[in-house]
JSON list of C-alpha atoms in Angstrom, two decimals:
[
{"chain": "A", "resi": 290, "resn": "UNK", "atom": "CA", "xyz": [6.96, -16.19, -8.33]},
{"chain": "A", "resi": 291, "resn": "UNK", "atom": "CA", "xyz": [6.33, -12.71, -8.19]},
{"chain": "A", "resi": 292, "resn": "UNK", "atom": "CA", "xyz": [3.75, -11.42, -5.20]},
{"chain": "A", "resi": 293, "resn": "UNK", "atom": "CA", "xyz": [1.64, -8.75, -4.99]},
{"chain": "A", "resi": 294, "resn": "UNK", "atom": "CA", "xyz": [1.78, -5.92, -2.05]},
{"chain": "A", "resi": 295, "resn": "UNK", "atom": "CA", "xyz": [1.16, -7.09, 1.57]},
{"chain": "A", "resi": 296, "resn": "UNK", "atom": "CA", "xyz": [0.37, -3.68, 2.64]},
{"chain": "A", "resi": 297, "resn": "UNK", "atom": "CA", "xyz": [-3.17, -3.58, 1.94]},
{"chain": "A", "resi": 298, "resn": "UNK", "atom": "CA", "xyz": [-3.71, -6.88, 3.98]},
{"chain": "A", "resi": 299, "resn": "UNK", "atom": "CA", "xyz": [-1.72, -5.38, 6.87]},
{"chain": "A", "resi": 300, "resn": "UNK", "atom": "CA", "xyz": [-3.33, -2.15, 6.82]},
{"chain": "A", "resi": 301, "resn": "UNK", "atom": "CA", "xyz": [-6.86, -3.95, 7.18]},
{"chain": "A", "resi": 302, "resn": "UNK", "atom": "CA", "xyz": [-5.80, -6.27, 9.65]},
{"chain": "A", "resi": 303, "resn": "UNK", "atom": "CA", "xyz": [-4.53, -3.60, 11.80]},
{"chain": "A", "resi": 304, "resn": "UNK", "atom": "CA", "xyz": [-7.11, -1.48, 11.08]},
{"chain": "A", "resi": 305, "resn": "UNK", "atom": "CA", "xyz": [-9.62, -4.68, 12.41]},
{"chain": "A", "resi": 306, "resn": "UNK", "atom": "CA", "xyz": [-6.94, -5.08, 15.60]},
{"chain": "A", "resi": 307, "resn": "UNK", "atom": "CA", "xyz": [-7.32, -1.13, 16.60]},
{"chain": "A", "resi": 308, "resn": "UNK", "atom": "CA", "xyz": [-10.98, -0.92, 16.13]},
{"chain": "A", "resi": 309, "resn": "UNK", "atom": "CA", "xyz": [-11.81, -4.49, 18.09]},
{"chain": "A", "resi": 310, "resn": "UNK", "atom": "CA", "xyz": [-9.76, -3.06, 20.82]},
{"chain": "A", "resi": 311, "resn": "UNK", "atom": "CA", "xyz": [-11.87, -0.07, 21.32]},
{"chain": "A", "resi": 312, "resn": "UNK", "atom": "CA", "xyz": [-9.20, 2.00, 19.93]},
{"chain": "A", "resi": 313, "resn": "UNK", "atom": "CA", "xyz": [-8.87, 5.01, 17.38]},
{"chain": "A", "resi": 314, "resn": "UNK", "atom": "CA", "xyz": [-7.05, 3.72, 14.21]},
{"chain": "A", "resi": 315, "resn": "UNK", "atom": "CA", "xyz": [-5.23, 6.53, 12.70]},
{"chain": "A", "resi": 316, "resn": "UNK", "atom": "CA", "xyz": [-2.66, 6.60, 9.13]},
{"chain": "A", "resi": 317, "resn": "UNK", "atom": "CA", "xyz": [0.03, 8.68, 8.54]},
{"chain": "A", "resi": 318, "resn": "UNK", "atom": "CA", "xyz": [-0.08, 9.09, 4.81]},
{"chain": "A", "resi": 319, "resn": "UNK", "atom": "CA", "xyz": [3.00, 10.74, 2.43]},
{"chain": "A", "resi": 320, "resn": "UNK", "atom": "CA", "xyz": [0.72, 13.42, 1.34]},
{"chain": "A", "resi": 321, "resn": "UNK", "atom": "CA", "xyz": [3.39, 14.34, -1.93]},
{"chain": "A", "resi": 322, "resn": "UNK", "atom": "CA", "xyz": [2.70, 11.01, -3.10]},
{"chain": "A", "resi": 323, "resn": "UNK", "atom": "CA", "xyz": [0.79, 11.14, -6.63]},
{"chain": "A", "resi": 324, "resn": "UNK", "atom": "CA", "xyz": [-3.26, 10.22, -6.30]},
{"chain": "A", "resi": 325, "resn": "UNK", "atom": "CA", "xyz": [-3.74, 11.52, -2.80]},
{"chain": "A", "resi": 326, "resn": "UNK", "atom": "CA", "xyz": [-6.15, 13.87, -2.19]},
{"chain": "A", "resi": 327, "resn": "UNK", "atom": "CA", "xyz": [-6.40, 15.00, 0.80]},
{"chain": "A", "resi": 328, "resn": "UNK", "atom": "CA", "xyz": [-6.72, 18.95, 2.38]},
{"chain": "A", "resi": 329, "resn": "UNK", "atom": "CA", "xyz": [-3.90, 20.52, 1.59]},
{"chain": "A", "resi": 330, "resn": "UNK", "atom": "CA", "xyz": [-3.94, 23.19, 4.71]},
{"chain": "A", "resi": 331, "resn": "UNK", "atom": "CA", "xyz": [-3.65, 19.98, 7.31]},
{"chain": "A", "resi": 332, "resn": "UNK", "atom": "CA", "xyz": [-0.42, 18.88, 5.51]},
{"chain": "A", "resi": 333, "resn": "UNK", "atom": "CA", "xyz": [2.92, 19.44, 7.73]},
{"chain": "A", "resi": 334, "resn": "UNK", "atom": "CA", "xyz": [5.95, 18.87, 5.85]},
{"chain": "A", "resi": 335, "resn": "UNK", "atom": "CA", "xyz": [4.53, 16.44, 3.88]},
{"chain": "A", "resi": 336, "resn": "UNK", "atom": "CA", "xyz": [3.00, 14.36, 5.75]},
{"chain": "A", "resi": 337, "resn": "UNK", "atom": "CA", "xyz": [-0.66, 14.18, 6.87]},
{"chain": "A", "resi": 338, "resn": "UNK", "atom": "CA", "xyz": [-2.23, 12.18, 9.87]},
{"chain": "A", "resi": 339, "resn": "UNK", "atom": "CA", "xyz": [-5.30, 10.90, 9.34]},
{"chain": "A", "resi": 340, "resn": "UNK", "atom": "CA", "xyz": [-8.58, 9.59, 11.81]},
{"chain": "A", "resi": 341, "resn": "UNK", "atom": "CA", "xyz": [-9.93, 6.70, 10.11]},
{"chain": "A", "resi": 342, "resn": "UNK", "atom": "CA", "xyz": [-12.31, 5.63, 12.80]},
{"chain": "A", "resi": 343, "resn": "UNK", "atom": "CA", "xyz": [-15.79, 4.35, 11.54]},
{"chain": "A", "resi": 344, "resn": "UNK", "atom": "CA", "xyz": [-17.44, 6.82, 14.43]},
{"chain": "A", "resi": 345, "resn": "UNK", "atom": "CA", "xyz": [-15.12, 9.96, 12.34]},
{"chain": "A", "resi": 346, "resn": "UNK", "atom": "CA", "xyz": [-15.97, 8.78, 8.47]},
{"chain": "A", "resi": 347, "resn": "UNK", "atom": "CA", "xyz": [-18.20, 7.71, 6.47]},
{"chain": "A", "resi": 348, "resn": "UNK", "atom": "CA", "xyz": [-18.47, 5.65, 3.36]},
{"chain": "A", "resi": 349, "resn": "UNK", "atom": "CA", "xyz": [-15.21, 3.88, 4.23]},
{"chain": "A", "resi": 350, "resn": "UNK", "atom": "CA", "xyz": [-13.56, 1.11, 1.92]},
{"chain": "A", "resi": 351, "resn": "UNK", "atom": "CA", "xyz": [-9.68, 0.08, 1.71]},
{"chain": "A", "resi": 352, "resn": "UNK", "atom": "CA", "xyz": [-8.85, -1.85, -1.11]},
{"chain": "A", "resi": 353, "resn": "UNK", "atom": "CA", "xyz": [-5.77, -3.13, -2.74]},
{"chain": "A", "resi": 354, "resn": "UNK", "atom": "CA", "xyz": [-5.35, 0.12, -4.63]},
{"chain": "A", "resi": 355, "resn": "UNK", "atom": "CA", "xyz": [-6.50, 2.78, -1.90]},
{"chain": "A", "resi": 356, "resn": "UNK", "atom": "CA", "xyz": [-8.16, 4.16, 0.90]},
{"chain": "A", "resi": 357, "resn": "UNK", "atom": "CA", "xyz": [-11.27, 6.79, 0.36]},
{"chain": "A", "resi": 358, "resn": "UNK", "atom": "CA", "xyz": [-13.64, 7.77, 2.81]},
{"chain": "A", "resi": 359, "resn": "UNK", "atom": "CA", "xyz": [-15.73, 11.24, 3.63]},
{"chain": "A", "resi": 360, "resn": "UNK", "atom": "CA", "xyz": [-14.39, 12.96, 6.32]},
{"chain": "A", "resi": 361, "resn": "UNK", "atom": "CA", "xyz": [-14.60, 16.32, 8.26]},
{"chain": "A", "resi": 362, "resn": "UNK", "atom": "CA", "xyz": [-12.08, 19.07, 8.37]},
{"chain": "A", "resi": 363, "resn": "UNK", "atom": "CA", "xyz": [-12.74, 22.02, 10.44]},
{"chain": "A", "resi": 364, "resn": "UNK", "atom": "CA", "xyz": [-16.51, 20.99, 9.81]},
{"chain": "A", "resi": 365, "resn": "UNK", "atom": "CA", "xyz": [-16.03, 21.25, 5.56]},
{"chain": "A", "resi": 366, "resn": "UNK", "atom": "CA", "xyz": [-17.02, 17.71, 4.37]},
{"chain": "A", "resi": 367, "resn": "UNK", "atom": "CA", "xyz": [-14.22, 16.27, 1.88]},
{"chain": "A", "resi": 368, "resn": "UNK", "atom": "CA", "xyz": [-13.87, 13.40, -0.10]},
{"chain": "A", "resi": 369, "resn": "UNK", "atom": "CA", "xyz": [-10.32, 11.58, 0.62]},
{"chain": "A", "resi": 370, "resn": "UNK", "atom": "CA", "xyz": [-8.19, 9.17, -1.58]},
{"chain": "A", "resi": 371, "resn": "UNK", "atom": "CA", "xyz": [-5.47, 8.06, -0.32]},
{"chain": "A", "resi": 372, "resn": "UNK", "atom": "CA", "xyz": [-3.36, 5.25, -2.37]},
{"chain": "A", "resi": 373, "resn": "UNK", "atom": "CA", "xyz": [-1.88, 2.39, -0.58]},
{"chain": "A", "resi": 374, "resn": "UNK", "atom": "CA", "xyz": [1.70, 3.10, -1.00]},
{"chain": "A", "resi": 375, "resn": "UNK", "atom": "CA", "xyz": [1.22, 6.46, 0.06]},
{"chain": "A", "resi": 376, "resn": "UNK", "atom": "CA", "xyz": [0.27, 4.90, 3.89]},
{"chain": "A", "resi": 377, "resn": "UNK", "atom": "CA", "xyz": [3.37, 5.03, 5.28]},
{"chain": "A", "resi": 378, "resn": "UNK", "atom": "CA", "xyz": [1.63, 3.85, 8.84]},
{"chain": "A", "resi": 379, "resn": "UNK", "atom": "CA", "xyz": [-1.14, 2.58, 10.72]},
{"chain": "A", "resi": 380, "resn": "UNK", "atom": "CA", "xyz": [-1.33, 2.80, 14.78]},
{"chain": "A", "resi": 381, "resn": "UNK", "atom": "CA", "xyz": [-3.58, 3.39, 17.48]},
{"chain": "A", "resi": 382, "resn": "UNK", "atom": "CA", "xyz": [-3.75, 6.89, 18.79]},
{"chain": "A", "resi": 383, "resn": "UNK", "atom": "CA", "xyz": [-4.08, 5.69, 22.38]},
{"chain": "A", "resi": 384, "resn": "UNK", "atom": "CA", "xyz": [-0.98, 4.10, 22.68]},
{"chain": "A", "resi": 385, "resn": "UNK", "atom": "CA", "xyz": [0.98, 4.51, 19.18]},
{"chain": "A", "resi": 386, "resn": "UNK", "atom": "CA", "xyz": [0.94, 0.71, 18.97]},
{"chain": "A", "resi": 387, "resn": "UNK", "atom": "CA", "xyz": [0.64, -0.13, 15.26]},
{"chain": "A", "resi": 388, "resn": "UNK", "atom": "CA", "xyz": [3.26, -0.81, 12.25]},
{"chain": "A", "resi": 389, "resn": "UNK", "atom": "CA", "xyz": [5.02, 1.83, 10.16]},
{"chain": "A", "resi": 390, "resn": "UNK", "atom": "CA", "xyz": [5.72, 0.90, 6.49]},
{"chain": "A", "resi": 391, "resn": "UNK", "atom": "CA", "xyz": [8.95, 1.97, 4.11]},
{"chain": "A", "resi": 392, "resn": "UNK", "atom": "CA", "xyz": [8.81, 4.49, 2.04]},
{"chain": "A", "resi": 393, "resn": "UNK", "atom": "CA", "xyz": [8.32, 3.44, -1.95]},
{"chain": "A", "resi": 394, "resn": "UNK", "atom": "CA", "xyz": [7.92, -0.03, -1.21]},
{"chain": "A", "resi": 395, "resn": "UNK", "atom": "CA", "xyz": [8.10, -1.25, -5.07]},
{"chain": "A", "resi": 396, "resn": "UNK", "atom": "CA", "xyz": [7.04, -4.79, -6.07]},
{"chain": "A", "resi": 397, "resn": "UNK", "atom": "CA", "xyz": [9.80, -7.11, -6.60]},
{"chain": "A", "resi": 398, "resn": "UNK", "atom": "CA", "xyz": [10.44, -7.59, -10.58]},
{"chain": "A", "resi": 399, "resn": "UNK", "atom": "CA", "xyz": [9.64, -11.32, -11.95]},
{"chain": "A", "resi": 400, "resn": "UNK", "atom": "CA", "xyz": [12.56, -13.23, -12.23]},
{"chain": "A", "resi": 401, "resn": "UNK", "atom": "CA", "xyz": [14.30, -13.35, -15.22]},
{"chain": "A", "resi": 402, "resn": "UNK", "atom": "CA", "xyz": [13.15, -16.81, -17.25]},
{"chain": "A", "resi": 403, "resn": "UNK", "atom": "CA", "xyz": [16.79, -16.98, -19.50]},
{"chain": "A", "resi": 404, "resn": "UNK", "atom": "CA", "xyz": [20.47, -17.61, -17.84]},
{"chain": "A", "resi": 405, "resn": "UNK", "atom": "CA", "xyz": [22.50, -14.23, -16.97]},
{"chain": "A", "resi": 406, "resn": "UNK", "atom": "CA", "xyz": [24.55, -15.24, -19.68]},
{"chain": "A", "resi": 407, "resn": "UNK", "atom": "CA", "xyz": [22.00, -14.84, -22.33]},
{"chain": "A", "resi": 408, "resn": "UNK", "atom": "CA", "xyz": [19.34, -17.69, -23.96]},
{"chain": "A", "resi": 409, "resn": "UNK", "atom": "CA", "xyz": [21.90, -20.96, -24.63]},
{"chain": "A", "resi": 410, "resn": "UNK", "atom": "CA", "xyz": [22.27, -21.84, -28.68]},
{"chain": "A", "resi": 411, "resn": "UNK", "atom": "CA", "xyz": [23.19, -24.96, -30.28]},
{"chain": "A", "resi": 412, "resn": "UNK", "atom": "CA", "xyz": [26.08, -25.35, -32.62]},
{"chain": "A", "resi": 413, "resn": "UNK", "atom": "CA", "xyz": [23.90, -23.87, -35.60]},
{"chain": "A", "resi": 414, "resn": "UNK", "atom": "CA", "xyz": [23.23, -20.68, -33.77]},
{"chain": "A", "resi": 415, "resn": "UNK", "atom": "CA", "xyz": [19.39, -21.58, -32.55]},
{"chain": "A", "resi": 416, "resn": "UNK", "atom": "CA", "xyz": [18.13, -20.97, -29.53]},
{"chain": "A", "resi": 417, "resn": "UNK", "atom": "CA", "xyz": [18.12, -24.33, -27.68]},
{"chain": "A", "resi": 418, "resn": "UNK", "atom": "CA", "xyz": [14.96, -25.02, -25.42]},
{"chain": "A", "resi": 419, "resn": "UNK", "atom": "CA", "xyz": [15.32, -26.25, -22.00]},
{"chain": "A", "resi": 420, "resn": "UNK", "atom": "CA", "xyz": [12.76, -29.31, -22.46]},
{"chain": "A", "resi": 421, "resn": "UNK", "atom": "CA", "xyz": [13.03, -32.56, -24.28]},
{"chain": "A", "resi": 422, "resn": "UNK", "atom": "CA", "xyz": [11.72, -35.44, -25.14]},
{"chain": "A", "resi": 423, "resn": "UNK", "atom": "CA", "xyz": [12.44, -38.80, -23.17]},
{"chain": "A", "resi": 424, "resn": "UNK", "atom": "CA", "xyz": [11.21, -41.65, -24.37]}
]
């Protein structure tokens, strides 16, 4: 059975964790990945740390397919996007405590549903199903 992503559940529950503990959550983000926008002058080889504190941004929603909020940089409001597999961390600035993710993390592929030798035929070439009756 194929699954989709954990990494937008983990990002909101440690997003929940940092902020209940009175702490500043904060995502590293791959900013070369495609979708994210983001200012490009704050990006250090390729990479870009964002404050995602609710006190630091406003209009705030994660999702299964991204991050956006309105933030502040150098006073300039911006709109940022910021799709999910381009997080590539979420930790507490306090104390660093948090969970880094791998890079490209690609769903697995649905198993195949026929043999790795190919569908199974009967004598007159047909594909034989794997059900039958029993009476």
């Amino acid at each position: 059975m194929t699954m989709s992503s954990n990494r937008p559940y983990l990002i909101r529950a440690f997003f929940d964790w940092i902020v209940d503990n009175d702490c500043t959550p904060h995502i590293s983000v791959n900013a070369e990945s495609q979708g994210v926008l983001v200012p490009q002058n704050y990006v250090q080889d390729g990479q870009i740390v964002l404050n995602i504190a609710p006190r630091a941004v406003a209009a705030f929603t994660i999702d299964d397919e991204g991050i956006s909020f309105n933030g502040r940089f150098g006073g300039v409001p911006m709109d940022i996007y910021v799709p999910i597999d381009a997080v590539t961390g979420i930790y507490a600035r306090e104390n660093g405590r948090g969970m880094m993710f791998p890079p490209d993390e690609q769903p697995e592929p649905p198993p195949s549903s026929t043999p790795t030798g190919g569908e199974a035929r009967d004598k007159g070439g047909r594909t034989k199903h794997g059900l039958r009756l029993v009476k």
